[in-house]
Amino acid sequence: MILIFTLASHPFQDSKAQTSKKTTPAMLNHIAVYVTDLEKSTDFYKNTFEFNQIPEPFHDGKHTWFSLGAAGQLHLIKGAKGKGNFDKNEHLCFSVPSIEPFIEKLKIQNIAYENWAGAAQSITLRVDGIKQIYFQDPDGHWLEVNDDHK
């Protein structure tokens, strides 16, 4: 008798779990980067990544906002006291259709890049075939660019 009750009640428990209300996960709204020279950083992100600048509500000369498409926004905020000594593990990553033309743009802009191990002007080839490079913005924040095609 106990075995029959356990088998009979099991499907009910599964359907109850499936009908419970699911919550919506949080979504990224923006990434804020603290910078020393807003004009220099704005030019860097605009020219390097070709981000579209969008209106910001403060109009105080201390903010630049860029659209990152469906991913959200990038906010540059003036006020950092100096260039940081950031660890490469803490970085922003952006994907491009092909890494080689992006590297050519970096060379034209005289921006040094490296692979994960730190070898200058080198590309990391991940085990899944994705190519990636690392470089720093004017304040020392690490940036990764890869050719991930998800």
PDB file of C-alpha atoms in Angstrom:
ATOM      1  CA  MET A   1       0.000   0.000   0.000  1.00  0.00           C
ATOM      2  CA  ILE A   2       2.729   2.494   0.827  1.00  0.00           C
ATOM      3  CA  LEU A   3       4.469   1.828  -2.485  1.00  0.00           C
ATOM      4  CA  ILE A   4       1.273   2.551  -4.436  1.00  0.00           C
ATOM      5  CA  PHE A   5       0.747   5.846  -2.590  1.00  0.00           C
ATOM      6  CA  THR A   6       4.334   6.977  -3.268  1.00  0.00           C
ATOM      7  CA  LEU A   7       4.059   6.266  -6.982  1.00  0.00           C
ATOM      8  CA  ALA A   8       0.671   7.908  -7.229  1.00  0.00           C
ATOM      9  CA  SER A   9       1.712  11.079  -5.416  1.00  0.00           C
ATOM     10  CA  HIS A  10       5.009  11.533  -7.297  1.00  0.00           C
ATOM     11  CA  PRO A  11       3.471  12.851 -10.562  1.00  0.00           C
ATOM     12  CA  PHE A  12       1.456  15.373  -8.547  1.00  0.00           C
ATOM     13  CA  GLN A  13       4.609  16.737  -6.936  1.00  0.00           C
ATOM     14  CA  ASP A  14       6.292  17.177 -10.348  1.00  0.00           C
ATOM     15  CA  SER A  15       3.335  19.041 -11.839  1.00  0.00           C
ATOM     16  CA  LYS A  16       3.093  21.262  -8.776  1.00  0.00           C
ATOM     17  CA  ALA A  17       6.773  22.223  -9.156  1.00  0.00           C
ATOM     18  CA  GLN A  18       6.261  22.977 -12.857  1.00  0.00           C
ATOM     19  CA  THR A  19       3.333  25.320 -12.203  1.00  0.00           C
ATOM     20  CA  SER A  20       5.058  27.359  -9.483  1.00  0.00           C
ATOM     21  CA  LYS A  21       5.668  30.970 -10.490  1.00  0.00           C
ATOM     22  CA  LYS A  22       9.092  31.558 -12.071  1.00  0.00           C
ATOM     23  CA  THR A  23      10.881  34.801 -11.348  1.00  0.00           C
ATOM     24  CA  THR A  24      12.509  36.908 -14.019  1.00  0.00           C
ATOM     25  CA  PRO A  25      16.283  37.081 -13.579  1.00  0.00           C
ATOM     26  CA  ALA A  26      17.949  40.462 -13.251  1.00  0.00           C
ATOM     27  CA  MET A  27      19.299  41.937 -16.490  1.00  0.00           C
ATOM     28  CA  LEU A  28      22.377  44.054 -17.011  1.00  0.00           C
ATOM     29  CA  ASN A  29      21.479  47.740 -17.231  1.00  0.00           C
ATOM     30  CA  HIS A  30      24.876  49.415 -17.469  1.00  0.00           C
ATOM     31  CA  ILE A  31      28.562  49.173 -16.704  1.00  0.00           C
ATOM     32  CA  ALA A  32      30.166  52.224 -15.081  1.00  0.00           C
ATOM     33  CA  VAL A  33      33.849  52.974 -15.651  1.00  0.00           C
ATOM     34  CA  TYR A  34      35.511  55.641 -13.499  1.00  0.00           C
ATOM     35  CA  VAL A  35      37.942  57.729 -15.586  1.00  0.00           C
ATOM     36  CA  THR A  36      40.386  60.597 -15.050  1.00  0.00           C
ATOM     37  CA  ASP A  37      39.941  62.426 -18.361  1.00  0.00           C
ATOM     38  CA  LEU A  38      36.384  62.152 -19.675  1.00  0.00           C
ATOM     39  CA  GLU A  39      37.143  63.628 -23.100  1.00  0.00           C
ATOM     40  CA  LYS A  40      40.110  61.316 -23.677  1.00  0.00           C
ATOM     41  CA  SER A  41      38.177  58.231 -22.522  1.00  0.00           C
ATOM     42  CA  THR A  42      35.108  59.197 -24.553  1.00  0.00           C
ATOM     43  CA  ASP A  43      37.243  59.488 -27.678  1.00  0.00           C
ATOM     44  CA  PHE A  44      38.983  56.194 -26.894  1.00  0.00           C
ATOM     45  CA  TYR A  45      35.767  54.172 -26.527  1.00  0.00           C
ATOM     46  CA  LYS A  46      34.029  55.928 -29.413  1.00  0.00           C
ATOM     47  CA  ASN A  47      36.942  55.506 -31.845  1.00  0.00           C
ATOM     48  CA  THR A  48      38.136  52.083 -30.742  1.00  0.00           C
ATOM     49  CA  PHE A  49      34.788  50.338 -30.460  1.00  0.00           C
ATOM     50  CA  GLU A  50      32.611  52.625 -32.598  1.00  0.00           C
ATOM     51  CA  PHE A  51      30.005  52.785 -29.816  1.00  0.00           C
ATOM     52  CA  ASN A  52      27.040  55.084 -30.329  1.00  0.00           C
ATOM     53  CA  GLN A  53      26.955  57.877 -27.780  1.00  0.00           C
ATOM     54  CA  ILE A  54      23.516  58.358 -26.216  1.00  0.00           C
ATOM     55  CA  PRO A  55      22.000  61.186 -24.178  1.00  0.00           C
ATOM     56  CA  GLU A  56      22.751  61.188 -20.476  1.00  0.00           C
ATOM     57  CA  PRO A  57      20.406  62.921 -18.030  1.00  0.00           C
ATOM     58  CA  PHE A  58      22.937  64.789 -15.895  1.00  0.00           C
ATOM     59  CA  HIS A  59      24.384  67.276 -18.397  1.00  0.00           C
ATOM     60  CA  ASP A  60      27.134  68.069 -15.882  1.00  0.00           C
ATOM     61  CA  GLY A  61      30.230  67.390 -18.002  1.00  0.00           C
ATOM     62  CA  LYS A  62      31.091  64.369 -15.823  1.00  0.00           C
ATOM     63  CA  HIS A  63      29.332  61.603 -17.771  1.00  0.00           C
ATOM     64  CA  THR A  64      29.370  59.991 -21.207  1.00  0.00           C
ATOM     65  CA  TRP A  65      26.932  57.215 -22.004  1.00  0.00           C
ATOM     66  CA  PHE A  66      27.217  54.701 -24.837  1.00  0.00           C
ATOM     67  CA  SER A  67      24.725  52.144 -26.062  1.00  0.00           C
ATOM     68  CA  LEU A  68      25.858  48.526 -25.951  1.00  0.00           C
ATOM     69  CA  GLY A  69      22.753  47.381 -27.823  1.00  0.00           C
ATOM     70  CA  ALA A  70      20.685  44.714 -26.094  1.00  0.00           C
ATOM     71  CA  ALA A  71      23.475  44.251 -23.516  1.00  0.00           C
ATOM     72  CA  GLY A  72      22.782  47.649 -21.933  1.00  0.00           C
ATOM     73  CA  GLN A  73      24.938  50.738 -21.656  1.00  0.00           C
ATOM     74  CA  LEU A  74      28.476  51.818 -20.845  1.00  0.00           C
ATOM     75  CA  HIS A  75      28.750  54.863 -18.577  1.00  0.00           C
ATOM     76  CA  LEU A  76      32.032  56.746 -18.324  1.00  0.00           C
ATOM     77  CA  ILE A  77      32.223  58.841 -15.167  1.00  0.00           C
ATOM     78  CA  LYS A  78      34.835  61.547 -14.627  1.00  0.00           C
ATOM     79  CA  GLY A  79      36.517  61.738 -11.251  1.00  0.00           C
ATOM     80  CA  ALA A  80      39.134  58.989 -10.910  1.00  0.00           C
ATOM     81  CA  LYS A  81      42.234  60.319  -9.152  1.00  0.00           C
ATOM     82  CA  GLY A  82      44.751  58.561 -11.397  1.00  0.00           C
ATOM     83  CA  LYS A  83      45.455  55.601 -13.634  1.00  0.00           C
ATOM     84  CA  GLY A  84      44.705  52.334 -11.854  1.00  0.00           C
ATOM     85  CA  ASN A  85      46.792  49.205 -11.546  1.00  0.00           C
ATOM     86  CA  PHE A  86      44.087  46.736 -12.540  1.00  0.00           C
ATOM     87  CA  ASP A  87      44.388  42.972 -12.767  1.00  0.00           C
ATOM     88  CA  LYS A  88      43.723  41.497 -16.208  1.00  0.00           C
ATOM     89  CA  ASN A  89      41.241  39.066 -14.657  1.00  0.00           C
ATOM     90  CA  GLU A  90      38.963  42.061 -14.064  1.00  0.00           C
ATOM     91  CA  HIS A  91      38.092  43.186 -17.577  1.00  0.00           C
ATOM     92  CA  LEU A  92      35.306  44.143 -19.943  1.00  0.00           C
ATOM     93  CA  CYS A  93      34.930  41.954 -23.005  1.00  0.00           C
ATOM     94  CA  PHE A  94      33.499  42.885 -26.378  1.00  0.00           C
ATOM     95  CA  SER A  95      33.028  40.654 -29.414  1.00  0.00           C
ATOM     96  CA  VAL A  96      33.718  41.612 -33.016  1.00  0.00           C
ATOM     97  CA  PRO A  97      32.927  39.723 -36.229  1.00  0.00           C
ATOM     98  CA  SER A  98      36.632  39.236 -37.017  1.00  0.00           C
ATOM     99  CA  ILE A  99      39.572  40.016 -34.772  1.00  0.00           C
ATOM    100  CA  GLU A 100      42.119  40.747 -37.528  1.00  0.00           C
ATOM    101  CA  PRO A 101      40.491  43.986 -38.814  1.00  0.00           C
ATOM    102  CA  PHE A 102      40.039  45.085 -35.205  1.00  0.00           C
ATOM    103  CA  ILE A 103      43.746  44.541 -34.561  1.00  0.00           C
ATOM    104  CA  GLU A 104      44.554  46.644 -37.644  1.00  0.00           C
ATOM    105  CA  LYS A 105      42.473  49.456 -36.129  1.00  0.00           C
ATOM    106  CA  LEU A 106      44.440  49.162 -32.869  1.00  0.00           C
ATOM    107  CA  LYS A 107      47.718  49.370 -34.794  1.00  0.00           C
ATOM    108  CA  ILE A 108      46.560  52.507 -36.626  1.00  0.00           C
ATOM    109  CA  GLN A 109      45.583  54.066 -33.290  1.00  0.00           C
ATOM    110  CA  ASN A 110      48.937  52.971 -31.794  1.00  0.00           C
ATOM    111  CA  ILE A 111      47.233  50.899 -29.074  1.00  0.00           C
ATOM    112  CA  ALA A 112      49.343  48.036 -27.753  1.00  0.00           C
ATOM    113  CA  TYR A 113      47.644  44.683 -27.272  1.00  0.00           C
ATOM    114  CA  GLU A 114      48.698  41.312 -25.931  1.00  0.00           C
ATOM    115  CA  ASN A 115      47.540  37.766 -25.419  1.00  0.00           C
ATOM    116  CA  TRP A 116      46.365  36.372 -22.081  1.00  0.00           C
ATOM    117  CA  ALA A 117      49.927  35.407 -21.083  1.00  0.00           C
ATOM    118  CA  GLY A 118      51.140  38.951 -21.759  1.00  0.00           C
ATOM    119  CA  ALA A 119      53.065  38.427 -25.007  1.00  0.00           C
ATOM    120  CA  ALA A 120      52.942  41.716 -26.920  1.00  0.00           C
ATOM    121  CA  GLN A 121      51.149  41.893 -30.263  1.00  0.00           C
ATOM    122  CA  SER A 122      49.944  38.284 -29.848  1.00  0.00           C
ATOM    123  CA  ILE A 123      46.557  36.585 -29.996  1.00  0.00           C
ATOM    124  CA  THR A 124      45.277  33.943 -27.599  1.00  0.00           C
ATOM    125  CA  LEU A 125      43.554  31.016 -29.295  1.00  0.00           C
ATOM    126  CA  ARG A 126      41.159  29.456 -26.815  1.00  0.00           C
ATOM    127  CA  VAL A 127      40.549  25.696 -26.824  1.00  0.00           C
ATOM    128  CA  ASP A 128      37.144  26.344 -28.407  1.00  0.00           C
ATOM    129  CA  GLY A 129      38.715  28.196 -31.364  1.00  0.00           C
ATOM    130  CA  ILE A 130      37.851  31.727 -30.217  1.00  0.00           C
ATOM    131  CA  LYS A 131      40.607  34.310 -30.758  1.00  0.00           C
ATOM    132  CA  GLN A 132      41.075  36.978 -28.089  1.00  0.00           C
ATOM    133  CA  ILE A 133      43.337  39.913 -27.291  1.00  0.00           C
ATOM    134  CA  TYR A 134      43.737  42.212 -24.298  1.00  0.00           C
ATOM    135  CA  PHE A 135      44.624  45.887 -24.004  1.00  0.00           C
ATOM    136  CA  GLN A 136      44.041  48.781 -21.631  1.00  0.00           C
ATOM    137  CA  ASP A 137      42.007  51.945 -21.850  1.00  0.00           C
ATOM    138  CA  PRO A 138      43.601  55.323 -20.970  1.00  0.00           C
ATOM    139  CA  ASP A 139      42.993  54.697 -17.246  1.00  0.00           C
ATOM    140  CA  GLY A 140      44.421  51.190 -17.195  1.00  0.00           C
ATOM    141  CA  HIS A 141      41.138  49.238 -17.257  1.00  0.00           C
ATOM    142  CA  TRP A 142      41.669  45.937 -19.066  1.00  0.00           C
ATOM    143  CA  LEU A 143      39.610  45.193 -22.139  1.00  0.00           C
ATOM    144  CA  GLU A 144      39.238  41.931 -24.006  1.00  0.00           C
ATOM    145  CA  VAL A 145      38.146  41.687 -27.614  1.00  0.00           C
ATOM    146  CA  ASN A 146      37.282  38.343 -29.117  1.00  0.00           C
ATOM    147  CA  ASP A 147      35.660  36.934 -32.219  1.00  0.00           C
ATOM    148  CA  ASP A 148      33.031  34.895 -30.391  1.00  0.00           C
ATOM    149  CA  HIS A 149      30.138  34.213 -32.760  1.00  0.00           C
ATOM    150  CA  LYS A 150      27.335  33.177 -30.409  1.00  0.00           C
TER     151      LYS A 150
END
